[in-house]
Amino acid sequence: MTEDYSEGIIKGSRRALAKAMSLVESSRESDFYQSQQLLLKMLPHTGNSLRIGITGSPGVGKSTLIEEFGLHLIEQGKRVAVLAVDPSSRRSGGSILGDKVRMPRLAREQNAFIRPSPSGGALGGVARKTRECMLLCEAAGFDVIIVETVGVGQSETEVSSMVDLFMVLLLPNAGDEIQGIKRGIMEVADLVVITKSDGEYVLKAEEARSRFKSALRLMLAKPNGWRPKVLTTSAVEAKGINDLWTACREFYENVERRSFLKDMRRGQSKEWLHQILNHELLRTFYHNENVLKKLPEFEKLVFEQEMLPASAAAELLKVFKTSF
Ligand code: GDP
């Protein structure tokens, strides 16, 4: 069965790609092994796409901008895949419709492929599945893969470790709260994009841009030598979209020139090994029957200050280790 998918994917069949993605996203153990076999077969066909991560809080204008950006890329002759990561939300099932409705014009394009966030649960969680779906899109010949992540929170680091270029979207008034913008986010950002720079917001957006520019100037260049850029866009007026693409191309020229891309991606794979291990070890621990039996007791002891947290943890780990 995997044979059929792999041939279909390489030939560019959207149906085969969608089916393979469902296999990757499945929480069934048998599907896991089958999907890993398929991915292994696909591996030689991966690595040729630009992997771009886009993050921002709800309402910042992610879907509107991704749609404009995606359409622009298609005009340039590119094939574009959009994958969403949303580990915090429960939007599964209905989300396929949701995401297509969010980007209706892009969804109609032959050269676009939009896939919503998978629901969690399987080995390595949602981010692992997204990463593997990304590899499938690469094998299917998509030139640009956009990984969209919702919110400003835990998913950024996971997403920034699966993409080459990380874009952070901020509202025009974000400049006022520059202190409040999580430092961690700024550290992973390669491009900071001030959205909705139109009408009454143009001035505010420009102000925010210069504030971020000076804030970023104080930060060290990234290990890949890239200095983050700040841009303003208006998706509704289709302004700044070409500049955004130019900045992406500059980023790639820069990392390619330093032969950094391959190493960066290899390092990411290694990091992923550890993330999956961390995730799975935690899951195994908290699903262990003996641990579950003992946990409330130790929680109570710690809560009542009758036991130190470190001692309780040591006892629980003992319970865990002796249960095999
Ligand atoms: P998301 O939640 O980050 O995906 O945000 P959306 O793309 O759904 O946009 C949220 C709201 O902002 C919608 O009402 C959009 O119409 C509006 N919006 C998005 N982009 C722009 C823009 O460039 N300019 C203006 N004025 N409004 C925008």
mmCIF file of N, CA, C and O in Angstrom, residues 9-10 38 56 92 113 121 131 183 189 236 263 271 279 297 312:
data_model
loop_
_atom_site.group_PDB
_atom_site.id
_atom_site.type_symbol
_atom_site.label_atom_id
_atom_site.label_comp_id
_atom_site.label_asym_id
_atom_site.label_seq_id
_atom_site.Cartn_x
_atom_site.Cartn_y
_atom_site.Cartn_z
ATOM 1 N N ILE A 9 2.817 10.246 -4.877
ATOM 2 C CA ILE A 9 3.343 11.511 -4.332
ATOM 3 C C ILE A 9 4.383 12.089 -5.284
ATOM 4 O O ILE A 9 4.343 13.263 -5.639
ATOM 5 N N ILE A 10 5.301 11.241 -5.723
ATOM 6 C CA ILE A 10 6.370 11.736 -6.593
ATOM 7 C C ILE A 10 5.806 12.236 -7.926
ATOM 8 O O ILE A 10 6.293 13.205 -8.496
ATOM 9 N N LEU A 38 7.125 4.618 4.640
ATOM 10 C CA LEU A 38 6.840 5.512 3.511
ATOM 11 C C LEU A 38 7.779 6.722 3.535
ATOM 12 O O LEU A 38 8.371 7.085 2.512
ATOM 13 N N GLY A 56 2.103 34.248 14.794
ATOM 14 C CA GLY A 56 1.477 35.495 15.222
ATOM 15 C C GLY A 56 0.217 35.185 15.999
ATOM 16 O O GLY A 56 -0.364 34.115 15.827
ATOM 17 N N SER A 92 -9.899 20.004 15.248
ATOM 18 C CA SER A 92 -9.577 18.941 14.298
ATOM 19 C C SER A 92 -10.881 18.743 13.537
ATOM 20 O O SER A 92 -11.748 19.574 13.609
ATOM 21 N N PHE A 113 -1.525 23.811 -1.801
ATOM 22 C CA PHE A 113 -2.033 22.690 -1.013
ATOM 23 C C PHE A 113 -2.127 23.164 0.426
ATOM 24 O O PHE A 113 -1.134 23.607 1.003
ATOM 25 N N GLY A 121 -1.735 13.412 19.885
ATOM 26 C CA GLY A 121 -1.904 12.050 20.395
ATOM 27 C C GLY A 121 -0.837 11.061 19.990
ATOM 28 O O GLY A 121 -0.424 10.259 20.804
ATOM 29 N N ARG A 131 5.953 18.118 10.819
ATOM 30 C CA ARG A 131 7.276 17.995 10.218
ATOM 31 C C ARG A 131 7.277 16.898 9.147
ATOM 32 O O ARG A 131 7.837 17.067 8.065
ATOM 33 N N ARG A 183 10.980 37.961 24.524
ATOM 34 C CA ARG A 183 12.332 37.999 24.002
ATOM 35 C C ARG A 183 12.653 36.756 23.190
ATOM 36 O O ARG A 183 13.278 36.816 22.137
ATOM 37 N N ALA A 189 13.154 35.016 15.515
ATOM 38 C CA ALA A 189 12.640 35.665 14.301
ATOM 39 C C ALA A 189 13.754 35.993 13.312
ATOM 40 O O ALA A 189 14.778 36.551 13.675
ATOM 41 N N VAL A 236 -4.489 43.382 2.693
ATOM 42 C CA VAL A 236 -5.710 43.787 1.987
ATOM 43 C C VAL A 236 -5.404 44.692 0.786
ATOM 44 O O VAL A 236 -6.119 44.662 -0.208
ATOM 45 N N ASP A 263 23.696 22.085 7.078
ATOM 46 C CA ASP A 263 24.076 21.838 8.471
ATOM 47 C C ASP A 263 22.942 22.190 9.424
ATOM 48 O O ASP A 263 22.695 21.488 10.394
ATOM 49 N N GLU A 271 18.001 17.548 16.782
ATOM 50 C CA GLU A 271 17.199 18.167 17.840
ATOM 51 C C GLU A 271 15.830 17.492 17.933
ATOM 52 O O GLU A 271 15.278 17.294 19.004
ATOM 53 N N HIS A 279 9.278 13.987 24.575
ATOM 54 C CA HIS A 279 7.828 13.897 24.525
ATOM 55 C C HIS A 279 7.361 12.501 24.920
ATOM 56 O O HIS A 279 6.466 12.323 25.744
ATOM 57 N N GLU A 297 -0.904 10.531 45.895
ATOM 58 C CA GLU A 297 -0.365 10.430 47.244
ATOM 59 C C GLU A 297 0.842 11.371 47.426
ATOM 60 O O GLU A 297 0.924 12.143 48.380
ATOM 61 N N ALA A 312 9.993 13.535 46.372
ATOM 62 C CA ALA A 312 8.788 12.910 45.814
ATOM 63 C C ALA A 312 9.049 12.473 44.373
ATOM 64 O O ALA A 312 8.675 11.368 43.960
#
